[in-house]
Coordinates of C-alpha atoms and ligand atoms in Angstrom, one line a residue:
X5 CA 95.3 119.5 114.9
X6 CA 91.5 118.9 115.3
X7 CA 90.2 115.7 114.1
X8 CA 87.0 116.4 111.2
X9 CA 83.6 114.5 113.2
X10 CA 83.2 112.4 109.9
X11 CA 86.5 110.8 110.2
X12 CA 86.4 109.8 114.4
X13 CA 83.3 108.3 113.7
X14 CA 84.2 106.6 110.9
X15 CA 87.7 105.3 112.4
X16 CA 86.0 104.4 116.1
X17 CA 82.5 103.8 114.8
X18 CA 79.6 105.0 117.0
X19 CA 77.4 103.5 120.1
X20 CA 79.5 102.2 122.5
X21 CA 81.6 105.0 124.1
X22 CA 84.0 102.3 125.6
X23 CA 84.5 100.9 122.4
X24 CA 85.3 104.1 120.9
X25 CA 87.3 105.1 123.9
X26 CA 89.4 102.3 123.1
X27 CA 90.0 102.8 119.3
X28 CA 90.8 106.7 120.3
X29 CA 93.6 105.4 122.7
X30 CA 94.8 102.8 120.3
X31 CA 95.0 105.4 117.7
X32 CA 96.6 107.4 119.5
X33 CA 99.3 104.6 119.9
X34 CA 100.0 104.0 116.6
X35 CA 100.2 107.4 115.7
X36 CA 102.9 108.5 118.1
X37 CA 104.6 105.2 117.2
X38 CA 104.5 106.9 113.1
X39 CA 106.0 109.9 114.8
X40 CA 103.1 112.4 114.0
X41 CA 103.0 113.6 117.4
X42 CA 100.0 116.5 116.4
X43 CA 97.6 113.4 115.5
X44 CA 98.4 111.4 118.4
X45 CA 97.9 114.5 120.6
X46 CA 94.0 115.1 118.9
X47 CA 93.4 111.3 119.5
X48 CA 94.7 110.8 122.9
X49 CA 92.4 114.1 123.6
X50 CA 89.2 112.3 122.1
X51 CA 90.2 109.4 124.4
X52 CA 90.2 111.8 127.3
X53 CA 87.1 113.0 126.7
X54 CA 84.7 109.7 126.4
X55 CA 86.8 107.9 129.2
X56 CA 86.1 110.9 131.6
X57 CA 82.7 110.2 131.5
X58 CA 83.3 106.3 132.2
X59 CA 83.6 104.2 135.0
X60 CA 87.3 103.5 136.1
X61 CA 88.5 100.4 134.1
X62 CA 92.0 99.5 132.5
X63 CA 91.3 101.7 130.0
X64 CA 91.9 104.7 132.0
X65 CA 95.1 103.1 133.4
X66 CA 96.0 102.8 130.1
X67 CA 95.5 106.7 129.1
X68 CA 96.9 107.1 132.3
X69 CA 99.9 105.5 131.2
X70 CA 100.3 107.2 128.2
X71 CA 100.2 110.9 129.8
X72 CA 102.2 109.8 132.1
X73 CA 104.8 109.0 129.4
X74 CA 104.3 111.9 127.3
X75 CA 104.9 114.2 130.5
X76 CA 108.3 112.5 131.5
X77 CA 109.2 113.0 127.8
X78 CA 108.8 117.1 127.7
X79 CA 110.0 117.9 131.0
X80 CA 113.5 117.3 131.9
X81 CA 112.4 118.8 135.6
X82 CA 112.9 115.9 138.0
X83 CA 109.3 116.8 140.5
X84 CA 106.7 116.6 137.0
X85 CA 109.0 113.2 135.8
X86 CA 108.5 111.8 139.4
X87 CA 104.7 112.7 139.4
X88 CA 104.3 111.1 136.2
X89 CA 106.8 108.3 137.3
X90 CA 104.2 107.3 140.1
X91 CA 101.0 107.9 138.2
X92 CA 102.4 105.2 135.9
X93 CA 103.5 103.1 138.7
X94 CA 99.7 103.3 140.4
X95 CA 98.5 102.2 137.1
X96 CA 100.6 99.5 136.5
X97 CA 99.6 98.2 139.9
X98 CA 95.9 99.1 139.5
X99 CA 95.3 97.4 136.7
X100 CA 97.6 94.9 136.1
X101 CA 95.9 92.3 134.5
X102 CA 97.3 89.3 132.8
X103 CA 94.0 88.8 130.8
X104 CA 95.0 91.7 128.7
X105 CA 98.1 89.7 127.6
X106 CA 96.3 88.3 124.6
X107 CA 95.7 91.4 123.2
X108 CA 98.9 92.5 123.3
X109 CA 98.7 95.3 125.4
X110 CA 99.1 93.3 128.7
X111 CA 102.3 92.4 127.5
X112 CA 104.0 95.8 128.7
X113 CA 101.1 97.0 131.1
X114 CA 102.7 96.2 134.1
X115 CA 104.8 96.8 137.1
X116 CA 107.9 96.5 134.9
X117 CA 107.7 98.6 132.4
X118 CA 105.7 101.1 135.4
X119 CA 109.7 100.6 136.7
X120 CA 111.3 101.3 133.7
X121 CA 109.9 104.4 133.5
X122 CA 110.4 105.7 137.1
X123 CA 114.1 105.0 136.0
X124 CA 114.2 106.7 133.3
X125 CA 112.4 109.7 135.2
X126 CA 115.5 109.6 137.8
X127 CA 117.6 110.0 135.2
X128 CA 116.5 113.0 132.9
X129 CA 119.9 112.7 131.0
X130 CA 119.7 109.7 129.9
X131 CA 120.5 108.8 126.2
X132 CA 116.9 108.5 125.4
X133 CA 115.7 111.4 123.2
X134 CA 112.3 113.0 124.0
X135 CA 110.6 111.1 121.1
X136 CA 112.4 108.2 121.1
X137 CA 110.5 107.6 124.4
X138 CA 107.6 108.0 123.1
X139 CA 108.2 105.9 120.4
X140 CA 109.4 102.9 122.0
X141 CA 106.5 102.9 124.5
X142 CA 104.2 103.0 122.1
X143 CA 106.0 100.8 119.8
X144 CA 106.3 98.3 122.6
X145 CA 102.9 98.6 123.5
X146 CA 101.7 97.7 120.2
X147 CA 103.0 94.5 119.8
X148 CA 103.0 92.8 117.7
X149 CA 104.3 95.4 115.8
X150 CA 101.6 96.1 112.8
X151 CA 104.0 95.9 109.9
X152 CA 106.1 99.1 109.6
X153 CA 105.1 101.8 107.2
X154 CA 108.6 103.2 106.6
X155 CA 108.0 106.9 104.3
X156 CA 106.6 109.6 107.1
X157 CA 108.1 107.1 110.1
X158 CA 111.7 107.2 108.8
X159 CA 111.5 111.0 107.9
X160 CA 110.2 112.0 111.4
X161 CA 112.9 109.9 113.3
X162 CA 116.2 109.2 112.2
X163 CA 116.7 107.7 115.1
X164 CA 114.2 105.0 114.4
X165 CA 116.4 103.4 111.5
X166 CA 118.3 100.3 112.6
X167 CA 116.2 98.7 114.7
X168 CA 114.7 95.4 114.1
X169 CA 111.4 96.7 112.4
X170 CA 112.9 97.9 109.2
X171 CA 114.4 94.3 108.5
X172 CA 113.5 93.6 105.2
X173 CA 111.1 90.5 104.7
X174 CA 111.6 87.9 102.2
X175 CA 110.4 89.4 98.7
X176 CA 108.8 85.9 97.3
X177 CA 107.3 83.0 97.8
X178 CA 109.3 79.8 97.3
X179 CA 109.2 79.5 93.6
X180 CA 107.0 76.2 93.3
X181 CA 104.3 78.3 95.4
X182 CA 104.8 81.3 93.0
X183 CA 101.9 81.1 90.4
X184 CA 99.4 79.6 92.8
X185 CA 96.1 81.2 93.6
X186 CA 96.1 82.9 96.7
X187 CA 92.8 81.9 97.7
X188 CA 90.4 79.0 97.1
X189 CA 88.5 80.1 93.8
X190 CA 90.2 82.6 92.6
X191 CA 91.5 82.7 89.2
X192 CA 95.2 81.6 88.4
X193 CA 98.3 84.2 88.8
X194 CA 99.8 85.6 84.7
X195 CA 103.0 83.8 84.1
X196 CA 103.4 87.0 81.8
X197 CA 102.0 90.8 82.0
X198 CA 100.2 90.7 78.5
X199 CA 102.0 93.3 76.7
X200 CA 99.1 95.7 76.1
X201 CA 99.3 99.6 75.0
X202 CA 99.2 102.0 77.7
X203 CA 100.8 105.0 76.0
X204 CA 98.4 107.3 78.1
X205 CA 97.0 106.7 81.4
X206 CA 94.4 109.5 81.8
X207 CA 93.2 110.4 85.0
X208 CA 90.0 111.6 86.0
X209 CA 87.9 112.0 89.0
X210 CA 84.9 110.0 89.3
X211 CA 83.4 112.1 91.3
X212 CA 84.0 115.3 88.8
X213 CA 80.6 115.0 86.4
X214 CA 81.9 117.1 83.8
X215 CA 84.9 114.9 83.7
X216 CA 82.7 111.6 84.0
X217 CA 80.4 112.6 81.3
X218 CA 83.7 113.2 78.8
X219 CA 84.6 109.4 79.3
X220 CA 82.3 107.7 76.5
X221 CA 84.2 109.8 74.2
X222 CA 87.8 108.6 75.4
X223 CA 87.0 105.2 74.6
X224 CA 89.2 104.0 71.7
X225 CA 90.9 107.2 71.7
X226 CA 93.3 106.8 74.8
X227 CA 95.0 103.3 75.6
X228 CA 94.1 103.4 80.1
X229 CA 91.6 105.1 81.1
X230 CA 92.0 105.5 85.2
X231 CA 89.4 106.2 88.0
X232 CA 91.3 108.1 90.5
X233 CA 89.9 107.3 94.4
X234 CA 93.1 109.1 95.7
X235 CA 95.0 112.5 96.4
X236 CA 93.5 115.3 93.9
X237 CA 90.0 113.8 95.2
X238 CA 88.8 115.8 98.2
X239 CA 87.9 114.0 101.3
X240 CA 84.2 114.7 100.8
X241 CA 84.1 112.9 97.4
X242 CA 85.8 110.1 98.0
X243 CA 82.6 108.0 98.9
X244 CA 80.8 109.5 95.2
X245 CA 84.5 108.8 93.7
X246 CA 84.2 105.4 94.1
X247 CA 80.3 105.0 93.4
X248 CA 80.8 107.4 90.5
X249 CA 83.4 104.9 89.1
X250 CA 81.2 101.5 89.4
X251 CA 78.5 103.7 87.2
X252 CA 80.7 104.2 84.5
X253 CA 82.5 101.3 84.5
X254 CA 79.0 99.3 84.2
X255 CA 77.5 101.5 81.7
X256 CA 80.4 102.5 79.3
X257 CA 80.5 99.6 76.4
X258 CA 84.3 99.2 75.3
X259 CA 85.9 100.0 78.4
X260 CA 88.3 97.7 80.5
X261 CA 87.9 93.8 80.5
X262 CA 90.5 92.3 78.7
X263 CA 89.6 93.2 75.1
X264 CA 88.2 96.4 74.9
X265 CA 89.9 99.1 73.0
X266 CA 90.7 100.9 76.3
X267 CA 91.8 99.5 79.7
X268 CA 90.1 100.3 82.7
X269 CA 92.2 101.2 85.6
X270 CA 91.7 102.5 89.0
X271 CA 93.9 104.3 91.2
X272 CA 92.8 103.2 95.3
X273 CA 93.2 105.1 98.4
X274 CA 96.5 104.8 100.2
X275 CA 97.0 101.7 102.5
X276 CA 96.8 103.3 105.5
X277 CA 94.0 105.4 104.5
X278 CA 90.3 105.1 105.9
X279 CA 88.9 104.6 102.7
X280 CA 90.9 101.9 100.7
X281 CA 89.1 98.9 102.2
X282 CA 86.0 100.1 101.2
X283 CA 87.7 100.8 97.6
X284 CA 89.0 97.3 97.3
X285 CA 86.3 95.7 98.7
X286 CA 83.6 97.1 96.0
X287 CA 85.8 98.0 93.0
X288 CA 86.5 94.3 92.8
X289 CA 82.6 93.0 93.8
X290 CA 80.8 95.4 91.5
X291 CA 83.2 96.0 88.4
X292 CA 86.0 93.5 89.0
X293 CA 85.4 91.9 84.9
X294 CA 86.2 95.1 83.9
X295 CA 88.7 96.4 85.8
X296 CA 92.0 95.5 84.2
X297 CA 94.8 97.1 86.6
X298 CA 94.8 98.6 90.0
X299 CA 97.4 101.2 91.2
X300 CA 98.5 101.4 94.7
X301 CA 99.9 104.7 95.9
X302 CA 102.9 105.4 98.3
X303 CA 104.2 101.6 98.5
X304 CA 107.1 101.1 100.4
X305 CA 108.4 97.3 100.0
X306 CA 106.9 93.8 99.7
X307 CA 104.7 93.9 102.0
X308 CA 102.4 96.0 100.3
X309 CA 101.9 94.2 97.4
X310 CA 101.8 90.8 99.3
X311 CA 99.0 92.4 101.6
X312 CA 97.1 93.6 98.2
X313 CA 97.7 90.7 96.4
X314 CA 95.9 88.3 98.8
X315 CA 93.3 90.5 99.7
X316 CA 92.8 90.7 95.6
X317 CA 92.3 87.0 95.6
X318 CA 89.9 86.8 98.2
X319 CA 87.6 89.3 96.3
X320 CA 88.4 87.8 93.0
X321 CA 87.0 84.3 94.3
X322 CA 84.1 85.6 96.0
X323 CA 83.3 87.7 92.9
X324 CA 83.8 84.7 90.8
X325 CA 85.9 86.3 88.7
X326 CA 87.7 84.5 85.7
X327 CA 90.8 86.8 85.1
X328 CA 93.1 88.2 87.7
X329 CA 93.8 92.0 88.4
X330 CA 96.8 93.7 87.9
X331 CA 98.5 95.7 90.4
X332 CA 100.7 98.7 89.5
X333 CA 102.5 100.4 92.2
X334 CA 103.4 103.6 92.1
X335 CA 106.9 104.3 93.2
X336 CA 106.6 107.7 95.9
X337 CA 108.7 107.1 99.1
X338 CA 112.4 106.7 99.4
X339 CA 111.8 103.7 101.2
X340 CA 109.6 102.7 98.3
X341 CA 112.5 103.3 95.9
X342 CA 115.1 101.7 98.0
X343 CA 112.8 98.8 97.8
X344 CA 112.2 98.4 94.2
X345 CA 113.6 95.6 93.2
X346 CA 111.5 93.4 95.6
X347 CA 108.7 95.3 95.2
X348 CA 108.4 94.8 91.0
X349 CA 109.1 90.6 91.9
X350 CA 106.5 90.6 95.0
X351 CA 103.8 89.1 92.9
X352 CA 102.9 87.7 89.7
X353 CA 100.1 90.3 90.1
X354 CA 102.2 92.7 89.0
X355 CA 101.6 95.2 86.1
X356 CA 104.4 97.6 86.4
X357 CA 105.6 101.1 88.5
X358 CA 105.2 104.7 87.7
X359 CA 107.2 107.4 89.2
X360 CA 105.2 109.8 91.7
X361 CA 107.4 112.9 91.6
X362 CA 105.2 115.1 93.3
X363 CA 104.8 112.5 96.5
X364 CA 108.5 111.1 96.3
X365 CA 110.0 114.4 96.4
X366 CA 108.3 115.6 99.4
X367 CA 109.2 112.1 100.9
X368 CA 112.6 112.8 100.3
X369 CA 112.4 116.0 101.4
X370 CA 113.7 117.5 98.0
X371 CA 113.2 121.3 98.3
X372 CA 111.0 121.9 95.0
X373 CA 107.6 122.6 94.9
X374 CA 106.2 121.3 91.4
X375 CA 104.6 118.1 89.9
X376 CA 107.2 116.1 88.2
X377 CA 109.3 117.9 85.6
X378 CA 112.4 119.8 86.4
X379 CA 113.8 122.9 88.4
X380 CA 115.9 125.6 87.1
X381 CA 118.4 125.4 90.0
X382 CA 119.2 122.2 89.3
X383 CA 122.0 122.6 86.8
X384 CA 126.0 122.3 85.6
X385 CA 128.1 125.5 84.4
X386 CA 130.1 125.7 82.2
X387 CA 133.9 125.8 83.0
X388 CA 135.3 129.9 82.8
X389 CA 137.1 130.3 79.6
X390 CA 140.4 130.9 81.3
X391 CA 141.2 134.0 78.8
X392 CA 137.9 135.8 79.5
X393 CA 137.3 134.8 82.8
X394 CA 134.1 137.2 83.4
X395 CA 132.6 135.7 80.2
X396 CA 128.8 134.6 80.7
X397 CA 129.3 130.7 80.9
X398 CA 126.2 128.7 79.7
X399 CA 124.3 126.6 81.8
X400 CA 122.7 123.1 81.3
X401 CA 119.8 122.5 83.2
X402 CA 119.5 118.9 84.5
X403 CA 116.5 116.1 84.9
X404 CA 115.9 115.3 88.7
X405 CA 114.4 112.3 87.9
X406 CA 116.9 110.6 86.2
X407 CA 118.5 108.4 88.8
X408 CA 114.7 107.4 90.1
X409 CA 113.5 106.4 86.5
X410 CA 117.0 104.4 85.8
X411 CA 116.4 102.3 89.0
X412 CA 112.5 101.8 88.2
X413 CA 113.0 100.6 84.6
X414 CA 116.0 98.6 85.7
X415 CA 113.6 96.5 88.6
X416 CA 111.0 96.5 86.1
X417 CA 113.0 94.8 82.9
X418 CA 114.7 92.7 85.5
X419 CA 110.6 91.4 87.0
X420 CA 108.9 91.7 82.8
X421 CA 106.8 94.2 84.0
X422 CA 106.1 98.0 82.8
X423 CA 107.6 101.2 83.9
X424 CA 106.2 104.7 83.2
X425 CA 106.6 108.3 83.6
X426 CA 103.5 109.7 86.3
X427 CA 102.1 113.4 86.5
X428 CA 103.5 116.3 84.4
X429 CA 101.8 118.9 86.6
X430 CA 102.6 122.0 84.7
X431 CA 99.2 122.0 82.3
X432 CA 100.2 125.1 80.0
X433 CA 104.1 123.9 79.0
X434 CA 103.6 121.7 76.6
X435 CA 106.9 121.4 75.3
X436 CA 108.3 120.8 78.3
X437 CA 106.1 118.0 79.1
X438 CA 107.1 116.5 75.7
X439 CA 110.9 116.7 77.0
X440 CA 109.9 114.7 80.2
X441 CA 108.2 112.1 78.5
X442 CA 110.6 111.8 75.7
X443 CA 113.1 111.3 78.4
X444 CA 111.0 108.8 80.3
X445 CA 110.7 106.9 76.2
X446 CA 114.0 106.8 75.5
X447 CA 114.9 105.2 79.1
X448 CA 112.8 102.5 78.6
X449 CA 109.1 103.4 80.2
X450 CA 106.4 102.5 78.0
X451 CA 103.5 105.3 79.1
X452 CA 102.7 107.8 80.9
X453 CA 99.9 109.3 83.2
X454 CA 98.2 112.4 81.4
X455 CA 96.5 115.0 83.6
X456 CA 94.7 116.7 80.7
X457 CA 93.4 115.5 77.2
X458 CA 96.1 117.3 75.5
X459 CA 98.8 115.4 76.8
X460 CA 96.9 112.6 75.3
X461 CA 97.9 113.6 72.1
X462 CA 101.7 114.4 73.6
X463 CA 101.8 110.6 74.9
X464 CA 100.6 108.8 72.1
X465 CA 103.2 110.8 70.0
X466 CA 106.1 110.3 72.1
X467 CA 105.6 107.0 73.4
X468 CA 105.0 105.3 70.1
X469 CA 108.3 104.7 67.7
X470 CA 109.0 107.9 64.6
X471 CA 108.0 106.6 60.9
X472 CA 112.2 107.0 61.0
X473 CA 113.4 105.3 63.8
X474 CA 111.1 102.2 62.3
X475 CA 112.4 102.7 58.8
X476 CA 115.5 102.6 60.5
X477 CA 115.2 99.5 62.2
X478 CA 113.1 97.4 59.6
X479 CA 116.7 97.7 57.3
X480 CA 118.7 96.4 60.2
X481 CA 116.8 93.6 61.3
X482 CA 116.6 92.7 56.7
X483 CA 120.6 93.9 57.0
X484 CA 120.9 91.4 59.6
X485 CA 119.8 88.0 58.2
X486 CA 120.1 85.4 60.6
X487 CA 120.6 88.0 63.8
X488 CA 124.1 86.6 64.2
X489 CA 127.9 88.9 62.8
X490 CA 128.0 92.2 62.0
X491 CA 126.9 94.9 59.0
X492 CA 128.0 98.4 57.8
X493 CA 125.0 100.6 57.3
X494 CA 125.4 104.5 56.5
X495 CA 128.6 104.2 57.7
X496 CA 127.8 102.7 61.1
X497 CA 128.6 99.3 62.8
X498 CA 125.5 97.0 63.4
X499 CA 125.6 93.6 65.1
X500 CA 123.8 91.4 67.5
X501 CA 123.1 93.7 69.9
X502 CA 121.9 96.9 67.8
X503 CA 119.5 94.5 65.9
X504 CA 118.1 93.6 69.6
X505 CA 116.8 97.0 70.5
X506 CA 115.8 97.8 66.7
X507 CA 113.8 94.7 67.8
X508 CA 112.1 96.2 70.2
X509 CA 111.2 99.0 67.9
X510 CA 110.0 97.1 65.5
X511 CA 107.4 94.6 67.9
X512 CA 106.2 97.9 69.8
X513 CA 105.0 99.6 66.5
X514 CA 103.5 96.1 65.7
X515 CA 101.5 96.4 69.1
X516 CA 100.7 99.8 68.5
X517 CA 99.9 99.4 65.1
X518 CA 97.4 97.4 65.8
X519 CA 95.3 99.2 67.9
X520 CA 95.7 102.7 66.0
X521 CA 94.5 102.9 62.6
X522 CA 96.2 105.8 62.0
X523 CA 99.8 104.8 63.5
X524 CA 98.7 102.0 61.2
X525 CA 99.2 103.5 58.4
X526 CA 102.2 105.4 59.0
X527 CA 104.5 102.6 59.5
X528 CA 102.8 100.9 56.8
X529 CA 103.4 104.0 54.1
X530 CA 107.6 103.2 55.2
X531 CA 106.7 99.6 54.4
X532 CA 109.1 99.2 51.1
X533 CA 112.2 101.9 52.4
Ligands
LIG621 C1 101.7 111.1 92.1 O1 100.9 110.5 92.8 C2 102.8 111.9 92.7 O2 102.9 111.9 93.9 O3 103.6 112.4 91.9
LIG622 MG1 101.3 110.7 94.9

């Protein structure tokens, strides 16, 4: 794996070779500790490269060290694992230096751990898998441990899970501290997500100009629009993604703030990416009025959002900003998923999930390669008819994303925040994408993400209540008088409960109603049925 110029210099900066020689080896670090070997290999190489032409310091004991660690993991031969046994131990003794403890790095750069490993090269056979070595030297090494990033760290090593780093942390702040600012200045937490429609989330890609130049036109007719910063966005664009979004956020009248006809909503760089910061950082200074929700990809637990949320309030203070952003998380890792519940209750901050098919089931390793919807393999047969055994039985295609939605609109109902269906990659099948999102509808999500203006028109159909269904439930909520006992209509038993959800029904197409004329009227033709 070769590492692009643009991103080393953007990762260790330029000037000072030390400096970046440093960074290089640090990356290095804490990409072996991920488990993506390959990367660590290209940064531990760079590192090699600017130290060779530097005098001797600790930072060479330190590469030194590393080497030496990565050649007692891949050879089981006993003369290499002593070399690199003493290399380590002539490091640890040259440059031992209980200055670096405050760092972190001195902690385990020392004649100890240097012993450790001469131990562990005596004895190839020890229980210690290859990467596991790796791993827990640079794990070590890093302390304090930065927060661990489950998704690609769990998937690479199994061996990994258990340890103390995947603890779960506490999902909340006490409850008295829950609706407090998190910074001095900045504007006060929702006690509620305001319900507002968000049928369609349509993406598009700042950066695109034919796409940018469509947006005007969108206002008013879609609920969200979104500026996406993330995947789908090359690498090169991501700078002119962003800047192409603060454009036309500024100059597009009706779009995000509050009030406007049409949300504005952005979707940021992942949190371990290069470019989020930078994302955060200006989204909020230069268009923070009008931004209404952010999305965070590829979240894994609390953490995340607790890490947003603050850094949101910072911004939000030093912007001066009246009104708080919302955060939507989208819900793309199985660690992500197993975390749910305390990621939908992590802040008041929070907007709602969507479901990232495409990223959760290459996470989980699923063996499909689409964007959302479902696979013809996955299915149930029917049983043989046992008099005509050799009869063609009929099969019944199933929806993979079942289980993940139920959980997601579950945590969400539980937290009074939103859940919603995300990409339907397959463009040209319309009707299936209607089936998806009618399936994501009747489970309880409230929108979708479109990828293409005619699933607008999908969304808005399937996401919003029939004429019937309303018809329907206006005559059991009048059937039901005071909510309370039961009623016969057509035949069918309705009490307490069915009059609930025909509640929800009937305040949805009241929200929607009134911000589309034309939904309007539809519901309002039923009026006297
Ligand atoms: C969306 O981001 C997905 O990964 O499906
Ligand atoms: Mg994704």
């Amino acid at each position: 794996m070769a590492l692009s110029e643009d991103l080393f210099q953007r990762l260790v900066g330029d000037g000072d070779d030390s400096r970046a020689a440093d960074r290089a080896l640090r990356l290095s670090l804490q990409w072996f500790a991920r488990g993506d070997v390959q990367i660590a290999f290209a940064w531990m190489a760079r590192a090699r490269r600017l130290l060779d032409s530097l005098p001797r310091s600790p930072l060479h004991g330190y590469l030194a060290y590393l080497e030496a660690s990565v050649d007692l993991e891949i050879t089981e031969d006993p003369e290499p694992a002593a070399a690199a046994a003493t290399a380590v131990r002539t490091c640890a003794r040259d440059f031992a230096d209980p200055a670096l403890d405050g760092d972190g790095l001195g902690t385990v750069w020392g004649v100890q751990t240097a012993e450790r490993m001469v131990r562990g090269a005596a004895s190839p056979t020890s229980s210690c898998t290859t990467s596991r070595r790796t791993r827990s030297t640079c794990t070590s090494w890093l302390a304090p441990e930065p927060g661990s990033r489950g998704g690609r760290e769990e998937r690479h090593t199994g061996a990994a899970r258990g340890g103390g780093r995947f603890r779960l942390m506490s999902p909340s702040r006490p409850a008295k501290d829950f609706f407090r600012p998190l910074a001095v200045g900045a504007p006060d937490p929702v006690r509620e997500v305001p319900a507002r429609p968000s049928r369609a989330i349509h993406f598009f890609d700042p950066s695109n100009e034919k796409m940018a130049s469509k947006i005007p036109d969108l206002v008013g007719k879609v609920d969200v629009l979104l500026g996406n910063l993330e995947d789908a966005v090359k690498a090169d664009n991501k700078e002119a993604a962003r800047a192409g979004l603060v454009t036309i956020a500024q100059a597009t009248a009706g779009l995000g703030g509050g009030s406007g006809p049409t949300q504005l909503w952005s979707r940021v760089n992942a949190l371990d990416s290069p470019w989020v910061l930078d994302d955060l950082t200006t989204l909020v200074g230069e268009i923070g009025h009008k931004l209404d929700v952010i999305m965070v990809p590829k979240v894994q637990g609390a953490e995340d959002i607790h890490y947003v949320d603050r850094l949101l309030a910072q911004l939000e203070a030093r912007a001066g900003l009246d009104r708080p952003i919302l955060v939507h998380a989208i819900l793309e890792t199985a660690r992500g998923v197993a975390n749910v519940e305390e990621i939908c209750g992590a802040s008041p901050r929070m907007q709602g999930l969507s479901l990232g098919p495409a990223d959760l089931a290459a996470d989980r390793r699923m063996k499909t390669t689409r964007v959302g919807g479902g696979h013809p393999g996955y299915l149930v047969r029917q049983d043989p008819d046992p008099q005509q055994p050799d009869l063609q039985r009929r099969v019944y295609q199933q929806d993979l994303w079942h289980y993940t939605i139920a959980r997601m609109v579950d945590a969400c109902a539980m937290h009074g925040i939103y859940p919603y269906y995300g990409p339907f990659g397959d463009i040209a099948d319309e009707v299936a994408c209607e089936d998806q999102f009618r399936n994501a509808f009747l489970l309880g999500c409230v929108g979708t993400w479109t990828l293409h203006p005619k699933q607008i028109a999908i969304a808005n159909r399937v996401f919003s209540p029939s004429v019937e269904d309303i018809a329907h439930a206006r005559r059991v909520v009048a059937a039901m008088g005071d909510g309370t006992g039961a009623v016969m209509l057509d035949g069918k038993m309705e009490d307490d409960a069915s009059l609930k959800q025909c509640l929800v029904m009937v305040e949805l197409a009241d929200q929607l109603a009134a911000i589309d004329p034309e939904l309007a009227k539809q519901y309002e033709a039923i009026a006297g049925e």
